[in-house]
Amino acid sequence: MSRRRISRKMSTTGGAFDLIIDRAAVTHNSTEDIQRVITLAMNALKPGGRYIGMDWFSTRYEDYASVPSEVVDDNTRIFETGDFAGDGRTHFSDETHLRELFAGYRFLFLTEKVEEQVTPCKHRAARWDFVVEKTQEKASS
Amino acid sequence: MSFSQEWEQLYQENQQEAIWPWSHLVSLAHHFGNLHKGMRVLELGCGAGANIPFFLQQGADYYGVDGSPTTVIALQKRFAGKSVHIEMADFTKLSVVHSGGAFDLILDRSALTCNTTEDIEHTISFIWKNLASHGRFFGLDWQSTKHDDYHQQEGAYLDAKTRVFQTGHFAGMGAMHFVDQNDLARLFRGGRFLYLTEKIEQHYMPDRHQSAAWDFVVEKAEGTDE
């Protein structure tokens, strides 16, 4: 299916998908664009359908606080150095922010993965994995 | 202690049927594996064979050892005719694998950590003897002392760092060994660490707990054979 057809299917059919997966893709956008995607996903999922988000960057990622960057919004940065150099917009979440973004969903799984690298150099990476479900209530509203 | 029979039971009951290569292993192999056609790879505790297709795709000559007859028979059938050699054995009791030479890479994804300190030390001696000069050992998902379950009150101690649990995440898995950074440095003092990372997972849903495990790559130093 082409990109345009997928987009059309998501925006017009309502409830077309059982599962939407996103591995470190949506997290490379601004907060506003992420909110738009989450709304689109909500419309596209069947009642009880699930969204799997993997490797969303955490605010505990070392680069978030320690590498100079251009601030796009409170949670989104653009880096010229460090792990995210050349990646464009990179969004960072904490637990509260994730729960706010996915307020219309029910969390089934939520884990923060922190990698404390010792060798070859000291460095902390941190990411979220989560599974949320579109509730019946949300589907009928 | 030796191969935990609990694992044979798990394989018989199809409880451990992971068939996709572990993503951290793939990442480490590309960064530190010196991948090349004809390289000789040995996996300790190859389980259901999740990592075999990845190494076959690299053109490796793959050897796997596991103590479970169920999984060994299944793998021998599944990879018949391929450059895959599976041996049924308790890898903590091995001295030499009859494979015609030393290995470029020996790997263990969360198998060796299911043994006592003494058995692990014996296996590390085996690793040094069977690695080629500058060959590398990959250890993945070795349980860390930061894992919540390590601090559980219930559960027997087999030695200072090895426990057997009747409840919790490791119930029914037999011996479970936990390490901190100093333990790893002591166990692998004959090698040079190229990579060492502690992975701490804070689980919020469906239940709150912390799991923690180590990934590491050690290169055999010149003259290390025990």
Short mmCIF file of C-alpha atoms in Angstrom, two decimals:
data_model
loop_
_atom_site.label_atom_id
_atom_site.label_comp_id
_atom_site.label_asym_id
_atom_site.label_seq_id
_atom_site.Cartn_x
_atom_site.Cartn_y
_atom_site.Cartn_z
CA MET A 1 0.00 0.00 0.00
CA SER A 2 1.36 3.45 -0.87
CA ARG A 3 2.10 6.11 1.76
CA ARG A 4 -0.83 8.20 0.54
CA ARG A 5 -3.23 5.25 0.65
CA ILE A 6 -2.13 4.32 4.18
CA SER A 7 -2.58 7.91 5.30
CA ARG A 8 -6.04 8.07 3.71
CA LYS A 9 -7.01 4.74 5.29
CA MET A 10 -5.90 6.02 8.71
CA SER A 11 -7.75 9.32 8.45
CA THR A 12 -11.01 8.28 6.83
CA THR A 13 -11.97 4.70 7.61
CA GLY A 14 -11.85 4.86 11.40
CA GLY A 15 -11.02 1.72 13.28
CA ALA A 16 -9.13 0.00 10.47
CA PHE A 17 -6.16 -1.33 12.36
CA ASP A 18 -5.73 -3.90 15.13
CA LEU A 19 -2.17 -2.82 15.85
CA ILE A 20 0.00 0.19 15.14
CA ILE A 21 3.73 -0.10 15.75
CA ASP A 22 6.35 2.60 15.99
CA ARG A 23 9.96 1.86 16.79
CA ALA A 24 11.85 5.14 17.41
CA ALA A 25 10.05 6.94 14.58
CA VAL A 26 7.35 9.14 16.10
CA THR A 27 9.82 10.25 18.80
CA HIS A 28 11.76 12.08 16.09
CA ASN A 29 9.14 14.82 15.88
CA SER A 30 8.00 17.87 17.82
CA THR A 31 5.46 17.58 20.63
CA GLU A 32 2.75 19.14 18.47
CA ASP A 33 3.34 16.69 15.62
CA ILE A 34 3.43 13.75 18.04
CA GLN A 35 0.08 14.83 19.50
CA ARG A 36 -1.32 14.90 15.96
CA VAL A 37 -0.02 11.38 15.22
CA ILE A 38 -1.49 10.04 18.45
CA THR A 39 -4.90 11.46 17.57
CA LEU A 40 -4.62 9.96 14.09
CA ALA A 41 -3.67 6.59 15.59
CA MET A 42 -6.62 6.74 17.95
CA ASN A 43 -8.96 7.24 15.01
CA ALA A 44 -7.32 4.50 13.02
CA LEU A 45 -7.37 1.79 15.70
CA LYS A 46 -10.27 -0.55 16.21
CA PRO A 47 -11.80 -0.54 19.71
CA GLY A 48 -9.39 -2.60 21.81
CA GLY A 49 -6.68 -2.04 19.21
CA ARG A 50 -3.15 -1.46 20.45
CA TYR A 51 -0.28 0.93 19.82
CA ILE A 52 3.23 -0.32 20.50
CA GLY A 53 5.83 2.39 21.02
CA MET A 54 9.46 1.34 21.29
CA ASP A 55 12.64 3.26 21.99
CA TRP A 56 11.04 6.61 22.67
CA PHE A 57 13.83 8.67 24.16
CA SER A 58 13.73 9.38 27.87
CA THR A 59 14.58 12.67 29.58
CA ARG A 60 17.18 10.58 31.47
CA TYR A 61 19.14 10.20 28.21
CA GLU A 62 22.43 11.95 28.94
CA ASP A 63 22.35 14.03 25.76
CA TYR A 64 19.02 15.65 26.70
CA ALA A 65 20.56 17.67 29.51
CA SER A 66 24.25 17.75 28.68
CA VAL A 67 24.68 18.27 24.92
CA PRO A 68 24.11 21.78 23.48
CA SER A 69 21.07 21.84 21.22
CA GLU A 70 18.44 23.96 19.54
CA VAL A 71 15.22 23.95 21.57
CA VAL A 72 12.13 23.23 19.42
CA ASP A 73 9.74 22.95 22.37
CA ASP A 74 9.94 21.85 26.04
CA ASN A 75 10.61 18.23 25.08
CA THR A 76 12.11 18.46 21.60
CA ARG A 77 15.67 19.31 20.61
CA ILE A 78 17.88 19.43 17.49
CA PHE A 79 21.52 18.39 18.04
CA GLU A 80 24.64 19.04 16.03
CA THR A 81 26.84 16.85 18.22
CA GLY A 82 26.39 13.75 20.35
CA ASP A 83 24.30 10.64 19.69
CA PHE A 84 21.57 12.55 17.84
CA ALA A 85 23.70 14.70 15.57
CA GLY A 86 22.10 14.81 12.12
CA ASP A 87 18.88 13.13 13.30
CA GLY A 88 16.76 16.27 13.12
CA ARG A 89 14.11 16.68 15.78
CA THR A 90 14.43 14.42 18.79
CA HIS A 91 11.74 14.28 21.43
CA PHE A 92 12.27 13.22 25.06
CA SER A 93 9.65 11.97 27.51
CA ASP A 94 9.30 11.21 31.18
CA GLU A 95 6.53 9.06 32.63
CA THR A 96 4.19 12.00 33.24
CA HIS A 97 4.63 13.31 29.71
CA LEU A 98 3.92 9.88 28.16
CA ARG A 99 0.77 9.49 30.23
CA GLU A 100 -0.36 12.97 29.15
CA LEU A 101 0.32 12.24 25.48
CA PHE A 102 -1.60 8.95 25.60
CA ALA A 103 -4.32 10.17 27.98
CA GLY A 104 -7.06 8.59 25.88
CA TYR A 105 -5.49 5.15 26.03
CA ARG A 106 -5.02 2.49 28.70
CA PHE A 107 -1.41 1.57 29.44
CA LEU A 108 -0.81 -2.20 29.41
CA PHE A 109 2.99 -2.06 29.52
CA LEU A 110 5.42 0.69 30.40
CA THR A 111 9.16 0.27 30.93
CA GLU A 112 12.05 2.70 31.02
CA LYS A 113 15.31 1.14 29.79
CA VAL A 114 18.44 2.82 31.08
CA GLU A 115 21.77 1.70 29.66
CA GLU A 116 24.77 2.71 31.75
CA GLN A 117 27.74 2.20 29.45
CA VAL A 118 31.05 1.79 31.27
CA THR A 119 33.37 0.78 28.39
CA PRO A 120 34.54 2.06 25.88
CA CYS A 121 33.35 5.34 27.49
CA LYS A 122 30.95 6.34 30.22
CA HIS A 123 27.57 7.21 28.77
CA ARG A 124 23.90 6.89 29.67
CA ALA A 125 21.19 6.10 27.12
CA ALA A 126 17.56 5.86 28.22
CA ARG A 127 14.44 4.90 26.30
CA TRP A 128 10.82 3.90 26.85
CA ASP A 129 8.91 0.90 25.59
CA PHE A 130 5.15 0.89 26.01
CA VAL A 131 1.91 -0.70 24.88
CA VAL A 132 -1.36 1.20 25.07
CA GLU A 133 -4.86 0.07 24.22
CA LYS A 134 -7.71 2.08 22.74
CA THR A 135 -10.49 1.78 25.27
CA GLN A 136 -14.07 0.89 24.35
CA GLU A 137 -15.21 4.12 26.01
CA LYS A 138 -12.91 6.21 23.82
CA ALA A 139 -14.04 4.31 20.76
CA SER A 140 -17.69 5.14 21.32
CA SER A 141 -17.16 8.82 22.24
CA MET B 1 25.85 -28.28 40.02
CA SER B 2 25.57 -28.58 36.26
CA PHE B 3 23.02 -27.98 33.52
CA SER B 4 19.76 -27.12 35.27
CA GLN B 5 17.16 -29.73 34.36
CA GLU B 6 14.53 -27.03 34.77
CA TRP B 7 15.56 -25.82 31.31
CA GLU B 8 14.89 -29.20 29.68
CA GLN B 9 11.44 -29.04 31.23
CA LEU B 10 10.92 -25.54 29.85
CA TYR B 11 11.92 -26.63 26.33
CA GLN B 12 9.71 -29.72 26.52
CA GLU B 13 6.80 -27.48 27.44
CA ASN B 14 7.62 -25.00 24.65
CA GLN B 15 8.17 -22.26 27.23
CA GLN B 16 11.43 -21.02 25.67
CA GLU B 17 10.83 -20.79 21.95
CA ALA B 18 12.50 -17.49 21.06
CA ILE B 19 13.35 -17.73 17.36
CA TRP B 20 14.46 -14.18 16.50
CA PRO B 21 18.05 -13.07 17.03
CA TRP B 22 18.49 -10.92 20.13
CA SER B 23 18.75 -7.31 18.97
CA HIS B 24 21.58 -6.45 21.36
CA LEU B 25 23.57 -9.39 20.02
CA VAL B 26 23.12 -8.24 16.43
CA SER B 27 24.24 -4.74 17.39
CA LEU B 28 27.31 -5.95 19.30
CA ALA B 29 28.23 -8.40 16.53
CA HIS B 30 28.28 -5.59 13.97
CA HIS B 31 30.38 -3.35 16.23
CA PHE B 32 32.72 -5.85 17.85
CA GLY B 33 32.31 -9.20 16.09
CA ASN B 34 34.78 -8.83 13.20
CA LEU B 35 32.15 -10.58 11.11
CA HIS B 36 33.49 -12.39 8.07
CA LYS B 37 32.76 -15.39 5.92
CA GLY B 38 34.09 -18.63 7.36
CA MET B 39 34.51 -17.23 10.87
CA ARG B 40 34.18 -19.81 13.58
CA VAL B 41 31.45 -19.11 16.13
CA LEU B 42 30.54 -21.10 19.24
CA GLU B 43 27.40 -20.39 21.23
CA LEU B 44 27.16 -21.70 24.79
CA GLY B 45 23.56 -22.58 25.60
CA CYS B 46 22.17 -22.06 22.12
CA GLY B 47 18.63 -22.81 23.32
CA ALA B 48 15.99 -22.71 20.61
CA GLY B 49 18.54 -21.41 18.09
CA ALA B 50 17.43 -17.78 17.96
CA ASN B 51 20.88 -16.51 16.95
CA ILE B 52 21.77 -19.19 14.39
CA PRO B 53 20.13 -17.62 11.28
CA PHE B 54 21.99 -14.36 11.91
CA PHE B 55 25.41 -16.07 11.94
CA LEU B 56 24.52 -18.26 8.96
CA GLN B 57 23.68 -15.09 7.05
CA GLN B 58 27.18 -13.79 7.86
CA GLY B 59 28.66 -16.97 6.37
CA ALA B 60 29.89 -18.22 9.72
CA ASP B 61 30.69 -21.79 10.64
CA TYR B 62 28.41 -22.13 13.65
CA TYR B 63 28.78 -24.45 16.63
CA GLY B 64 26.21 -24.62 19.41
CA VAL B 65 26.17 -26.46 22.71
CA ASP B 66 23.12 -27.04 24.87
CA GLY B 67 22.23 -29.41 27.66
CA SER B 68 18.63 -29.91 26.60
CA PRO B 69 18.05 -33.02 24.42
CA THR B 70 14.72 -31.60 23.27
CA THR B 71 16.17 -28.42 21.82
CA VAL B 72 19.32 -30.09 20.43
CA ILE B 73 17.30 -32.67 18.46
CA ALA B 74 15.01 -29.92 17.15
CA LEU B 75 17.96 -27.76 16.02
CA GLN B 76 19.82 -30.66 14.38
CA LYS B 77 16.69 -31.37 12.35
CA ARG B 78 15.96 -27.71 11.55
CA PHE B 79 19.48 -26.87 10.36
CA ALA B 80 20.39 -30.19 8.73
CA GLY B 81 22.66 -29.67 5.72
CA LYS B 82 23.72 -26.19 6.85
CA SER B 83 27.01 -25.10 8.35
CA VAL B 84 25.59 -25.66 11.81
CA HIS B 85 26.92 -28.14 14.35
CA ILE B 86 24.91 -28.72 17.50
CA GLU B 87 26.26 -30.78 20.35
CA MET B 88 24.32 -31.94 23.39
CA ALA B 89 26.50 -31.27 26.41
CA ASP B 90 26.72 -29.45 29.69
CA PHE B 91 28.99 -26.59 28.63
CA THR B 92 30.22 -26.10 32.20
CA LYS B 93 31.89 -29.51 31.94
CA LEU B 94 33.55 -29.08 28.55
CA SER B 95 37.28 -28.91 28.03
CA VAL B 96 37.56 -28.81 24.24
CA VAL B 97 34.93 -28.76 21.50
CA HIS B 98 36.00 -31.09 18.66
CA SER B 99 35.77 -28.57 15.91
CA GLY B 100 39.16 -28.46 14.28
CA GLY B 101 40.50 -25.26 15.74
CA ALA B 102 39.97 -22.27 17.93
CA PHE B 103 36.97 -19.96 17.68
CA ASP B 104 36.92 -16.35 16.54
CA LEU B 105 33.88 -15.68 18.65
CA ILE B 106 32.28 -17.43 21.61
CA LEU B 107 28.95 -16.11 22.76
CA ASP B 108 26.55 -16.66 25.55
CA ARG B 109 23.18 -14.99 25.78
CA SER B 110 21.96 -15.49 29.34
CA ALA B 111 23.05 -19.13 29.61
CA LEU B 112 26.26 -19.02 31.63
CA THR B 113 24.56 -16.75 34.17
CA CYS B 114 22.31 -19.71 35.03
CA ASN B 115 25.14 -21.47 36.86
CA THR B 116 27.13 -21.31 40.09
CA THR B 117 30.24 -19.17 40.44
CA GLU B 118 32.45 -22.28 40.37
CA ASP B 119 30.89 -23.57 37.13
CA ILE B 120 31.15 -20.13 35.56
CA GLU B 121 34.84 -19.93 36.44
CA HIS B 122 35.42 -23.36 34.93
CA THR B 123 33.59 -22.35 31.75
CA ILE B 124 35.64 -19.15 31.46
CA SER B 125 38.80 -21.31 31.53
CA PHE B 126 37.28 -23.30 28.67
CA ILE B 127 36.56 -20.06 26.81
CA TRP B 128 40.17 -18.88 27.03
CA LYS B 129 41.45 -22.28 25.87
CA ASN B 130 39.13 -22.37 22.88
CA LEU B 131 39.30 -18.76 21.67
CA ALA B 132 41.73 -17.85 18.92
CA SER B 133 44.35 -15.22 19.69
CA HIS B 134 42.44 -11.92 20.01
CA GLY B 135 39.20 -13.88 19.74
CA ARG B 136 36.25 -12.36 21.50
CA PHE B 137 33.67 -13.46 24.04
CA PHE B 138 30.21 -11.91 24.05
CA GLY B 139 28.24 -12.11 27.29
CA LEU B 140 24.67 -10.90 27.07
CA ASP B 141 22.05 -10.54 29.76
CA TRP B 142 24.13 -11.64 32.71
CA GLN B 143 21.93 -10.83 35.68
CA SER B 144 23.04 -7.82 37.69
CA THR B 145 22.99 -7.46 41.49
CA LYS B 146 20.76 -4.44 40.84
CA HIS B 147 17.95 -6.81 39.80
CA ASP B 148 15.19 -6.56 42.43
CA ASP B 149 14.97 -10.35 42.76
CA TYR B 150 18.59 -10.64 43.88
CA HIS B 151 17.52 -8.95 47.12
CA GLN B 152 14.53 -11.25 47.68
CA GLN B 153 14.40 -12.82 51.13
CA GLU B 154 13.07 -16.12 49.79
CA GLY B 155 15.36 -18.36 47.77
CA ALA B 156 18.33 -20.56 48.60
CA TYR B 157 21.96 -19.47 48.23
CA LEU B 158 24.21 -21.88 46.30
CA ASP B 159 27.14 -19.50 46.84
CA ALA B 160 27.57 -15.81 47.61
CA LYS B 161 26.29 -14.74 44.18
CA THR B 162 24.11 -17.66 43.05
CA ARG B 163 20.55 -18.31 44.13
CA VAL B 164 17.63 -20.62 43.40
CA PHE B 165 14.18 -19.06 43.59
CA GLN B 166 10.76 -20.60 44.12
CA THR B 167 8.98 -17.29 43.56
CA GLY B 168 9.55 -14.17 41.49
CA HIS B 169 10.82 -13.75 37.93
CA PHE B 170 13.37 -16.57 38.15
CA ALA B 171 11.09 -19.20 39.71
CA GLY B 172 11.57 -22.59 38.04
CA MET B 173 14.79 -21.58 36.27
CA GLY B 174 17.26 -23.32 38.59
CA ALA B 175 20.52 -21.60 39.52
CA MET B 176 20.70 -17.85 38.87
CA HIS B 177 23.98 -15.97 39.23
CA PHE B 178 24.26 -12.21 39.78
CA VAL B 179 27.26 -9.97 39.18
CA ASP B 180 28.41 -6.40 39.71
CA GLN B 181 31.17 -4.66 37.78
CA ASN B 182 33.88 -5.91 40.16
CA ASP B 183 32.68 -9.51 39.81
CA LEU B 184 32.89 -9.28 36.02
CA ALA B 185 36.37 -7.72 36.16
CA ARG B 186 37.53 -10.56 38.45
CA LEU B 187 35.92 -13.36 36.41
CA PHE B 188 37.37 -12.08 33.10
CA ARG B 189 40.72 -10.82 34.42
CA GLY B 190 42.47 -12.72 31.61
CA GLY B 191 40.87 -10.55 28.95
CA ARG B 192 40.42 -6.95 27.89
CA PHE B 193 36.95 -5.41 28.08
CA LEU B 194 35.99 -3.73 24.81
CA TYR B 195 32.41 -3.07 25.81
CA LEU B 196 30.57 -3.11 29.12
CA THR B 197 27.05 -1.85 29.75
CA GLU B 198 24.59 -2.35 32.57
CA LYS B 199 21.00 -2.34 31.38
CA ILE B 200 18.54 -1.29 34.08
CA GLU B 201 14.87 -1.59 33.26
CA GLN B 202 12.35 0.19 35.46
CA HIS B 203 9.03 -1.52 34.88
CA TYR B 204 5.93 0.52 35.72
CA MET B 205 3.23 -1.60 34.08
CA PRO B 206 1.84 -4.21 34.46
CA ASP B 207 3.75 -4.45 37.76
CA ARG B 208 6.44 -2.30 39.34
CA HIS B 209 9.88 -3.82 39.57
CA GLN B 210 13.45 -3.28 38.44
CA SER B 211 15.36 -5.75 36.30
CA ALA B 212 19.04 -5.33 35.50
CA ALA B 213 21.53 -7.21 33.35
CA TRP B 214 24.99 -6.77 31.83
CA ASP B 215 26.14 -6.95 28.21
CA PHE B 216 29.87 -7.13 27.56
CA VAL B 217 32.57 -8.00 25.05
CA VAL B 218 35.95 -9.29 26.20
CA GLU B 219 38.95 -9.86 23.96
CA LYS B 220 41.36 -12.65 24.78
CA ALA B 221 44.68 -11.16 25.74
CA GLU B 222 47.94 -12.51 24.35
CA GLY B 223 49.06 -15.55 26.33
CA THR B 224 45.75 -16.10 28.14
CA ASP B 225 44.87 -19.77 28.02
CA GLU B 226 43.31 -20.35 31.44
#
